[in-house]
């Protein structure tokens, strides 16, 4: 299943400039989501990070992955209309910097779930297949 930006906004509450997922390319509700983020020079954060050498902040890469995971978990029938909150980050590793012109593939697999709490295994890769960040994320649905 694929989703447009408009369809993503029907599932998660994020809006510009904080919506960091452009499309969902693959979706298995409650199991996995694969999103895309086209990084452009006009992103608001590049004005200050860093003006002479624009680099996407790692924390925003993590947020893009979290939003992708939220689409996966909130697409489950019993979670529709709810919000997924960030509960924690484990084992985050930043491997390659992200710059304007990069296209990130954001992959999140839900590996554990107990009640409203779950864990997602996340990885982002650039258009060359190089890993930019990996992490495990805890979420809470409310």
Tab-separated table of N, CA and C in Angstrom:
chain	number	residue	atom	x	y	z
A	1	UNK	N	0.844	-1.171	0.000
A	1	UNK	CA	0.000	0.000	0.000
A	1	UNK	C	0.892	1.237	0.000
A	2	UNK	N	0.551	2.225	-0.810
A	2	UNK	CA	1.286	3.479	-0.871
A	2	UNK	C	0.392	4.622	-0.389
A	3	UNK	N	1.018	5.640	0.214
A	3	UNK	CA	0.278	6.796	0.717
A	3	UNK	C	0.928	8.088	0.247
A	4	UNK	N	0.101	9.068	-0.091
A	4	UNK	CA	0.569	10.402	-0.438
A	4	UNK	C	0.745	11.221	0.838
A	5	UNK	N	1.306	12.410	0.694
A	5	UNK	CA	1.459	13.302	1.847
A	5	UNK	C	0.107	13.573	2.490
A	6	UNK	N	-0.901	13.829	1.682
A	6	UNK	CA	-2.243	14.109	2.210
A	6	UNK	C	-2.775	12.924	3.017
A	7	UNK	N	-2.554	11.720	2.527
A	7	UNK	CA	-3.016	10.525	3.243
A	7	UNK	C	-2.227	10.312	4.531
A	8	UNK	N	-0.943	10.636	4.514
A	8	UNK	CA	-0.135	10.559	5.744
A	8	UNK	C	-0.701	11.502	6.792
A	9	UNK	N	-1.069	12.716	6.377
A	9	UNK	CA	-1.608	13.703	7.320
A	9	UNK	C	-2.980	13.307	7.868
A	10	UNK	N	-3.645	12.366	7.233
A	10	UNK	CA	-4.905	11.842	7.776
A	10	UNK	C	-4.642	10.837	8.899
A	11	UNK	N	-3.405	10.349	8.996
A	11	UNK	CA	-3.056	9.341	10.003
A	11	UNK	C	-2.294	9.948	11.174
A	12	UNK	N	-1.306	10.816	10.887
A	12	UNK	CA	-0.514	11.431	11.967
A	12	UNK	C	-0.791	12.934	11.996
A	13	UNK	N	-0.596	13.577	13.155
A	13	UNK	CA	-0.969	14.987	13.296
A	13	UNK	C	0.061	15.995	12.790
A	14	UNK	N	1.218	15.558	12.358
A	14	UNK	CA	2.297	16.468	11.964
A	14	UNK	C	1.946	17.254	10.704
A	15	UNK	N	2.397	18.510	10.677
A	15	UNK	CA	2.170	19.407	9.547
A	15	UNK	C	3.459	20.162	9.257
A	16	UNK	N	3.509	20.804	8.082
A	16	UNK	CA	4.669	21.619	7.710
A	16	UNK	C	4.891	22.685	8.773
A	17	UNK	N	6.096	22.941	9.193
A	17	UNK	CA	7.360	22.416	8.679
A	17	UNK	C	7.845	21.151	9.384
A	18	UNK	N	6.992	20.526	10.192
A	18	UNK	CA	7.469	19.395	10.978
A	18	UNK	C	7.067	18.038	10.420
A	19	UNK	N	6.304	17.982	9.343
A	19	UNK	CA	6.030	16.706	8.701
A	19	UNK	C	7.273	16.332	7.904
A	20	UNK	N	7.924	15.250	8.275
A	20	UNK	CA	9.212	14.892	7.699
A	20	UNK	C	9.168	13.621	6.850
A	21	UNK	N	7.979	13.216	6.442
A	21	UNK	CA	7.800	12.081	5.549
A	21	UNK	C	6.972	12.565	4.365
A	22	UNK	N	7.499	12.400	3.153
A	22	UNK	CA	6.783	12.862	1.965
A	22	UNK	C	5.785	11.833	1.446
A	23	UNK	N	6.188	10.571	1.412
A	23	UNK	CA	5.316	9.500	0.935
A	23	UNK	C	5.586	8.233	1.730
A	24	UNK	N	4.613	7.352	1.719
A	24	UNK	CA	4.806	5.994	2.221
A	24	UNK	C	4.768	5.099	0.999
A	25	UNK	N	5.849	4.370	0.787
A	25	UNK	CA	5.984	3.521	-0.397
A	25	UNK	C	5.472	2.104	-0.152
A	26	UNK	N	5.529	1.689	1.113
A	26	UNK	CA	5.117	0.334	1.478
A	26	UNK	C	4.535	0.392	2.878
A	27	UNK	N	3.391	-0.271	3.078
A	27	UNK	CA	2.749	-0.255	4.385
A	27	UNK	C	2.078	-1.587	4.665
A	28	UNK	N	2.459	-2.171	5.803
A	28	UNK	CA	1.755	-3.309	6.381
A	28	UNK	C	1.286	-2.831	7.745
A	29	UNK	N	0.002	-2.451	7.891
A	29	UNK	CA	-0.482	-1.883	9.153
A	29	UNK	C	-0.076	-2.706	10.368
A	30	UNK	N	0.542	-2.013	11.331
A	30	UNK	CA	0.969	-2.649	12.570
A	30	UNK	C	2.232	-3.472	12.463
A	31	UNK	N	2.805	-3.566	11.253
A	31	UNK	CA	3.975	-4.416	11.047
A	31	UNK	C	5.169	-3.621	10.539
A	32	UNK	N	4.959	-2.839	9.460
A	32	UNK	CA	6.096	-2.202	8.801
A	32	UNK	C	5.620	-1.043	7.936
A	33	UNK	N	6.481	-0.017	7.830
A	33	UNK	CA	6.254	1.073	6.884
A	33	UNK	C	7.597	1.481	6.290
A	34	UNK	N	7.562	1.838	4.999
A	34	UNK	CA	8.738	2.353	4.300
A	34	UNK	C	8.330	3.686	3.699
A	35	UNK	N	8.994	4.755	4.137
A	35	UNK	CA	8.671	6.091	3.657
A	35	UNK	C	9.818	6.713	2.884
A	36	UNK	N	9.524	7.860	2.284
A	36	UNK	CA	10.538	8.640	1.563
A	36	UNK	C	10.521	10.068	2.080
A	37	UNK	N	11.713	10.642	2.171
A	37	UNK	CA	11.887	12.053	2.505
A	37	UNK	C	12.859	12.632	1.492
A	38	UNK	N	12.373	13.564	0.671
A	38	UNK	CA	13.225	14.268	-0.281
A	38	UNK	C	13.755	15.514	0.421
A	39	UNK	N	15.039	15.540	0.668
A	39	UNK	CA	15.658	16.627	1.421
A	39	UNK	C	16.046	17.744	0.453
A	40	UNK	N	15.456	18.925	0.658
A	40	UNK	CA	15.749	20.053	-0.222
A	40	UNK	C	16.489	21.145	0.540
A	41	UNK	N	17.162	21.996	-0.208
A	41	UNK	CA	17.894	23.101	0.406
A	41	UNK	C	16.954	24.064	1.139
A	42	UNK	N	15.676	24.051	0.795
A	42	UNK	CA	14.721	24.992	1.376
A	42	UNK	C	14.137	24.529	2.709
A	43	UNK	N	14.620	23.423	3.255
A	43	UNK	CA	14.161	22.979	4.574
A	43	UNK	C	14.508	24.063	5.592
A	44	UNK	N	13.570	24.362	6.483
A	44	UNK	CA	13.756	25.435	7.465
A	44	UNK	C	15.016	25.264	8.310
A	45	UNK	N	15.354	24.043	8.669
A	45	UNK	CA	16.484	23.822	9.580
A	45	UNK	C	17.830	24.134	8.948
A	46	UNK	N	17.928	24.138	7.611
A	46	UNK	CA	19.216	24.424	6.981
A	46	UNK	C	19.663	25.872	7.178
A	47	UNK	N	18.743	26.776	7.501
A	47	UNK	CA	19.121	28.178	7.734
A	47	UNK	C	20.111	28.305	8.887
A	48	UNK	N	20.047	27.374	9.837
A	48	UNK	CA	20.939	27.467	10.984
A	48	UNK	C	21.798	26.236	11.208
A	49	UNK	N	21.687	25.206	10.364
A	49	UNK	CA	22.409	23.944	10.608
A	49	UNK	C	22.969	23.380	9.321
A	50	UNK	N	23.956	23.768	8.825
A	50	UNK	CA	24.838	24.894	9.111
A	50	UNK	C	24.821	25.760	7.858
A	51	UNK	N	24.760	27.085	7.985
A	51	UNK	CA	24.619	27.946	6.803
A	51	UNK	C	25.671	27.713	5.716
A	52	UNK	N	26.909	27.429	6.079
A	52	UNK	CA	27.962	27.236	5.076
A	52	UNK	C	28.148	25.786	4.650
A	53	UNK	N	27.557	24.875	5.379
A	53	UNK	CA	27.611	23.454	5.036
A	53	UNK	C	26.336	22.792	5.557
A	54	UNK	N	25.238	22.887	4.786
A	54	UNK	CA	23.957	22.373	5.279
A	54	UNK	C	23.977	20.867	5.528
A	55	UNK	N	23.578	20.480	6.741
A	55	UNK	CA	23.506	19.079	7.151
A	55	UNK	C	22.190	18.888	7.894
A	56	UNK	N	21.431	17.847	7.531
A	56	UNK	CA	20.182	17.553	8.238
A	56	UNK	C	20.526	17.049	9.635
A	57	UNK	N	19.979	17.695	10.677
A	57	UNK	CA	20.269	17.244	12.038
A	57	UNK	C	19.855	15.786	12.255
A	58	UNK	N	20.700	15.063	12.968
A	58	UNK	CA	20.402	13.661	13.256
A	58	UNK	C	19.090	13.482	13.978
A	59	UNK	N	18.773	14.387	14.883
A	59	UNK	CA	17.527	14.274	15.633
A	59	UNK	C	16.314	14.365	14.699
A	60	UNK	N	16.428	15.104	13.596
A	60	UNK	CA	15.322	15.185	12.644
A	60	UNK	C	15.249	13.933	11.768
A	61	UNK	N	16.380	13.288	11.541
A	61	UNK	CA	16.341	11.995	10.860
A	61	UNK	C	15.609	10.975	11.729
A	62	UNK	N	15.898	11.000	13.026
A	62	UNK	CA	15.198	10.120	13.972
A	62	UNK	C	13.706	10.439	13.969
A	63	UNK	N	13.355	11.723	13.971
A	63	UNK	CA	11.944	12.124	13.942
A	63	UNK	C	11.255	11.634	12.673
A	64	UNK	N	11.939	11.713	11.524
A	64	UNK	CA	11.362	11.217	10.267
A	64	UNK	C	11.077	9.714	10.376
A	65	UNK	N	11.988	8.985	10.986
A	65	UNK	CA	11.768	7.559	11.203
A	65	UNK	C	10.608	7.328	12.171
A	66	UNK	N	10.537	8.117	13.221
A	66	UNK	CA	9.441	7.983	14.192
A	66	UNK	C	8.091	8.240	13.524
A	67	UNK	N	8.027	9.237	12.655
A	67	UNK	CA	6.780	9.515	11.949
A	67	UNK	C	6.407	8.356	11.029
A	68	UNK	N	7.391	7.763	10.388
A	68	UNK	CA	7.139	6.606	9.535
A	68	UNK	C	6.602	5.446	10.364
A	69	UNK	N	7.216	5.207	11.512
A	69	UNK	CA	6.734	4.159	12.415
A	69	UNK	C	5.336	4.446	12.930
A	70	UNK	N	5.053	5.724	13.186
A	70	UNK	CA	3.713	6.104	13.650
A	70	UNK	C	2.660	5.775	12.598
A	71	UNK	N	2.996	5.976	11.328
A	71	UNK	CA	2.059	5.609	10.261
A	71	UNK	C	1.782	4.110	10.317
A	72	UNK	N	2.819	3.308	10.521
A	72	UNK	CA	2.635	1.852	10.585
A	72	UNK	C	1.722	1.464	11.738
A	73	UNK	N	1.989	1.980	12.924
A	73	UNK	CA	1.236	1.543	14.105
A	73	UNK	C	-0.170	2.137	14.136
A	74	UNK	N	-0.325	3.380	13.651
A	74	UNK	CA	-1.645	4.012	13.680
A	74	UNK	C	-2.537	3.571	12.521
A	75	UNK	N	-1.994	2.785	11.601
A	75	UNK	CA	-2.798	2.236	10.508
A	75	UNK	C	-3.543	0.976	10.929
A	76	UNK	N	-3.169	0.417	12.082
A	76	UNK	CA	-3.923	-0.731	12.608
A	76	UNK	C	-5.336	-0.262	12.933
A	77	UNK	N	-6.295	-1.070	12.645
A	77	UNK	CA	-7.703	-0.700	12.835
A	77	UNK	C	-7.984	-0.183	14.247
A	78	UNK	N	-7.460	-0.860	15.262
A	78	UNK	CA	-7.748	-0.463	16.645
A	78	UNK	C	-7.038	0.825	17.068
A	79	UNK	N	-6.087	1.302	16.271
A	79	UNK	CA	-5.360	2.532	16.613
A	79	UNK	C	-5.773	3.737	15.777
A	80	UNK	N	-6.679	3.564	14.837
A	80	UNK	CA	-7.089	4.680	13.976
A	80	UNK	C	-7.685	5.806	14.811
A	81	UNK	N	-7.227	7.030	14.514
A	81	UNK	CA	-7.702	8.210	15.247
A	81	UNK	C	-6.930	8.500	16.520
A	82	UNK	N	-5.974	7.643	16.870
A	82	UNK	CA	-5.165	7.850	18.072
A	82	UNK	C	-3.857	8.542	17.686
A	83	UNK	N	-3.035	8.824	18.688
A	83	UNK	CA	-1.728	9.446	18.475
A	83	UNK	C	-0.651	8.518	19.007
A	84	UNK	N	0.455	8.432	18.279
A	84	UNK	CA	1.620	7.675	18.747
A	84	UNK	C	2.637	8.671	19.284
A	85	UNK	N	3.059	8.465	20.516
A	85	UNK	CA	4.025	9.349	21.168
A	85	UNK	C	5.372	8.653	21.244
A	86	UNK	N	6.421	9.456	21.121
A	86	UNK	CA	7.786	8.975	21.256
A	86	UNK	C	8.028	8.608	22.709
A	87	UNK	N	8.494	7.396	22.967
A	87	UNK	CA	8.768	6.981	24.333
A	87	UNK	C	10.248	6.877	24.649
A	88	UNK	N	11.073	6.692	23.619
A	88	UNK	CA	12.508	6.578	23.854
A	88	UNK	C	13.248	6.145	22.616
A	89	UNK	N	14.556	6.322	22.677
A	89	UNK	CA	15.441	5.922	21.586
A	89	UNK	C	16.560	5.080	22.195
A	90	UNK	N	16.789	3.916	21.596
A	90	UNK	CA	17.885	3.063	22.032
A	90	UNK	C	18.810	2.833	20.839
A	91	UNK	N	20.068	2.751	21.111
A	91	UNK	CA	21.071	2.339	20.118
A	91	UNK	C	21.087	3.158	18.840
A	92	UNK	N	20.866	4.455	18.922
A	92	UNK	CA	20.927	5.294	17.721
A	92	UNK	C	22.381	5.426	17.279
A	93	UNK	N	22.595	5.209	15.996
A	93	UNK	CA	23.926	5.352	15.414
A	93	UNK	C	23.795	6.132	14.116
A	94	UNK	N	24.585	7.204	14.015
A	94	UNK	CA	24.580	8.044	12.825
A	94	UNK	C	25.796	7.681	11.985
A	95	UNK	N	25.547	7.310	10.727
A	95	UNK	CA	26.600	6.733	9.892
A	95	UNK	C	27.068	7.660	8.768
A	96	UNK	N	26.149	8.380	8.139
A	96	UNK	CA	26.461	9.204	6.983
A	96	UNK	C	25.671	10.499	7.079
A	97	UNK	N	26.297	11.627	6.786
A	97	UNK	CA	25.546	12.878	6.870
A	97	UNK	C	24.542	12.975	5.733
A	98	UNK	N	23.469	13.730	6.002
A	98	UNK	CA	22.389	13.944	5.041
A	98	UNK	C	22.422	15.409	4.630
A	99	UNK	N	22.447	15.632	3.306
A	99	UNK	CA	22.591	16.987	2.761
A	99	UNK	C	21.479	17.253	1.744
A	100	UNK	N	21.293	18.540	1.375
A	100	UNK	CA	20.276	18.842	0.362
A	100	UNK	C	20.502	18.018	-0.905
A	101	UNK	N	19.408	17.524	-1.457
A	101	UNK	CA	19.468	16.680	-2.641
A	101	UNK	C	19.352	15.195	-2.323
A	102	UNK	N	19.593	14.824	-1.067
A	102	UNK	CA	19.453	13.419	-0.689
A	102	UNK	C	17.980	13.023	-0.655
A	103	UNK	N	17.739	11.770	-0.970
A	103	UNK	CA	16.409	11.175	-0.837
A	103	UNK	C	16.555	10.031	0.151
A	104	UNK	N	15.917	10.186	1.306
A	104	UNK	CA	16.013	9.171	2.351
A	104	UNK	C	14.912	8.134	2.199
A	105	UNK	N	15.291	6.881	2.339
A	105	UNK	CA	14.323	5.802	2.481
A	105	UNK	C	14.274	5.482	3.964
A	106	UNK	N	13.093	5.571	4.535
A	106	UNK	CA	12.867	5.425	5.974
A	106	UNK	C	12.136	4.112	6.225
A	107	UNK	N	12.792	3.159	6.860
A	107	UNK	CA	12.198	1.847	7.082
A	107	UNK	C	12.023	1.608	8.579
A	108	UNK	N	10.795	1.278	8.977
A	108	UNK	CA	10.526	0.972	10.384
A	108	UNK	C	9.709	-0.312	10.460
A	109	UNK	N	10.222	-1.253	11.239
A	109	UNK	CA	9.533	-2.513	11.486
A	109	UNK	C	9.163	-2.570	12.963
A	110	UNK	N	7.907	-2.860	13.250
A	110	UNK	CA	7.457	-2.993	14.637
A	110	UNK	C	7.874	-4.386	15.095
A	111	UNK	N	8.796	-4.434	16.068
A	111	UNK	CA	9.349	-5.726	16.476
A	111	UNK	C	8.758	-6.244	17.792
A	112	UNK	N	8.121	-5.361	18.551
A	112	UNK	CA	7.517	-5.783	19.815
A	112	UNK	C	6.375	-4.843	20.154
A	113	UNK	N	5.326	-5.413	20.734
A	113	UNK	CA	4.184	-4.597	21.136
A	113	UNK	C	3.500	-5.267	22.318
A	114	UNK	N	3.228	-4.476	23.354
A	114	UNK	CA	2.496	-4.974	24.517
A	114	UNK	C	1.570	-3.863	24.967
A	115	UNK	N	0.297	-4.057	24.762
A	115	UNK	CA	-0.673	-3.011	25.074
A	115	UNK	C	-0.392	-1.783	24.223
A	116	UNK	N	-0.363	-0.609	24.852
A	116	UNK	CA	-0.146	0.619	24.087
A	116	UNK	C	1.324	0.949	23.827
A	117	UNK	N	2.246	0.100	24.295
A	117	UNK	CA	3.684	0.363	24.165
A	117	UNK	C	4.294	-0.615	23.170
A	118	UNK	N	5.209	-0.109	22.356
A	118	UNK	CA	5.868	-0.974	21.392
A	118	UNK	C	7.260	-0.483	21.059
A	119	UNK	N	7.970	-1.302	20.299
A	119	UNK	CA	9.323	-0.958	19.865
A	119	UNK	C	9.419	-1.162	18.360
A	120	UNK	N	10.046	-0.190	17.706
A	120	UNK	CA	10.276	-0.277	16.274
A	120	UNK	C	11.764	-0.284	15.974
A	121	UNK	N	12.152	-1.118	15.032
A	121	UNK	CA	13.532	-1.162	14.542
A	121	UNK	C	13.559	-0.270	13.306
A	122	UNK	N	14.463	0.725	13.298
A	122	UNK	CA	14.439	1.741	12.255
A	122	UNK	C	15.796	1.894	11.570
A	123	UNK	N	15.734	2.150	10.264
A	123	UNK	CA	16.947	2.434	9.495
A	123	UNK	C	16.595	3.417	8.380
A	124	UNK	N	17.472	4.386	8.186
A	124	UNK	CA	17.337	5.322	7.066
A	124	UNK	C	18.542	5.144	6.157
A	125	UNK	N	18.274	5.187	4.849
A	125	UNK	CA	19.337	5.072	3.847
A	125	UNK	C	19.178	6.189	2.836
A	126	UNK	N	20.306	6.653	2.281
A	126	UNK	CA	20.223	7.661	1.232
A	126	UNK	C	20.005	6.988	-0.121
A	127	UNK	N	19.930	7.795	-1.167
A	127	UNK	CA	19.628	7.278	-2.507
A	127	UNK	C	20.728	6.363	-3.059
A	128	UNK	N	21.888	6.351	-2.426
A	128	UNK	CA	22.986	5.480	-2.835
A	128	UNK	C	22.998	4.174	-2.042
A	129	UNK	N	22.004	4.021	-1.150
A	129	UNK	CA	21.930	2.814	-0.335
A	129	UNK	C	22.786	2.851	0.910
A	130	UNK	N	23.432	3.997	1.171
A	130	UNK	CA	24.253	4.130	2.376
A	130	UNK	C	23.359	4.419	3.578
A	131	UNK	N	23.591	3.685	4.659
A	131	UNK	CA	22.833	3.885	5.892
A	131	UNK	C	23.223	5.232	6.490
A	132	UNK	N	22.217	6.040	6.833
A	132	UNK	CA	22.490	7.323	7.486
A	132	UNK	C	22.278	7.231	8.992
A	133	UNK	N	21.310	6.417	9.423
A	133	UNK	CA	21.043	6.254	10.851
A	133	UNK	C	20.308	4.941	11.085
A	134	UNK	N	20.599	4.326	12.237
A	134	UNK	CA	19.852	3.164	12.709
A	134	UNK	C	19.459	3.431	14.155
A	135	UNK	N	18.348	2.835	14.590
A	135	UNK	CA	17.917	3.018	15.968
A	135	UNK	C	16.792	2.042	16.293
A	136	UNK	N	16.572	1.864	17.581
A	136	UNK	CA	15.348	1.236	18.074
A	136	UNK	C	14.580	2.318	18.803
A	137	UNK	N	13.280	2.389	18.553
A	137	UNK	CA	12.451	3.440	19.127
A	137	UNK	C	11.298	2.835	19.901
A	138	UNK	N	11.039	3.413	21.055
A	138	UNK	CA	9.887	3.020	21.855
A	138	UNK	C	8.772	4.020	21.595
A	139	UNK	N	7.549	3.537	21.452
A	139	UNK	CA	6.402	4.413	21.246
A	139	UNK	C	5.269	4.013	22.188
A	140	UNK	N	4.379	4.969	22.394
A	140	UNK	CA	3.180	4.744	23.190
A	140	UNK	C	1.997	5.270	22.396
A	141	UNK	N	0.950	4.485	22.302
A	141	UNK	CA	-0.250	4.889	21.586
A	141	UNK	C	-1.274	5.368	22.602
A	142	UNK	N	-1.815	6.557	22.359
A	142	UNK	CA	-2.796	7.101	23.301
A	142	UNK	C	-3.886	7.873	22.615
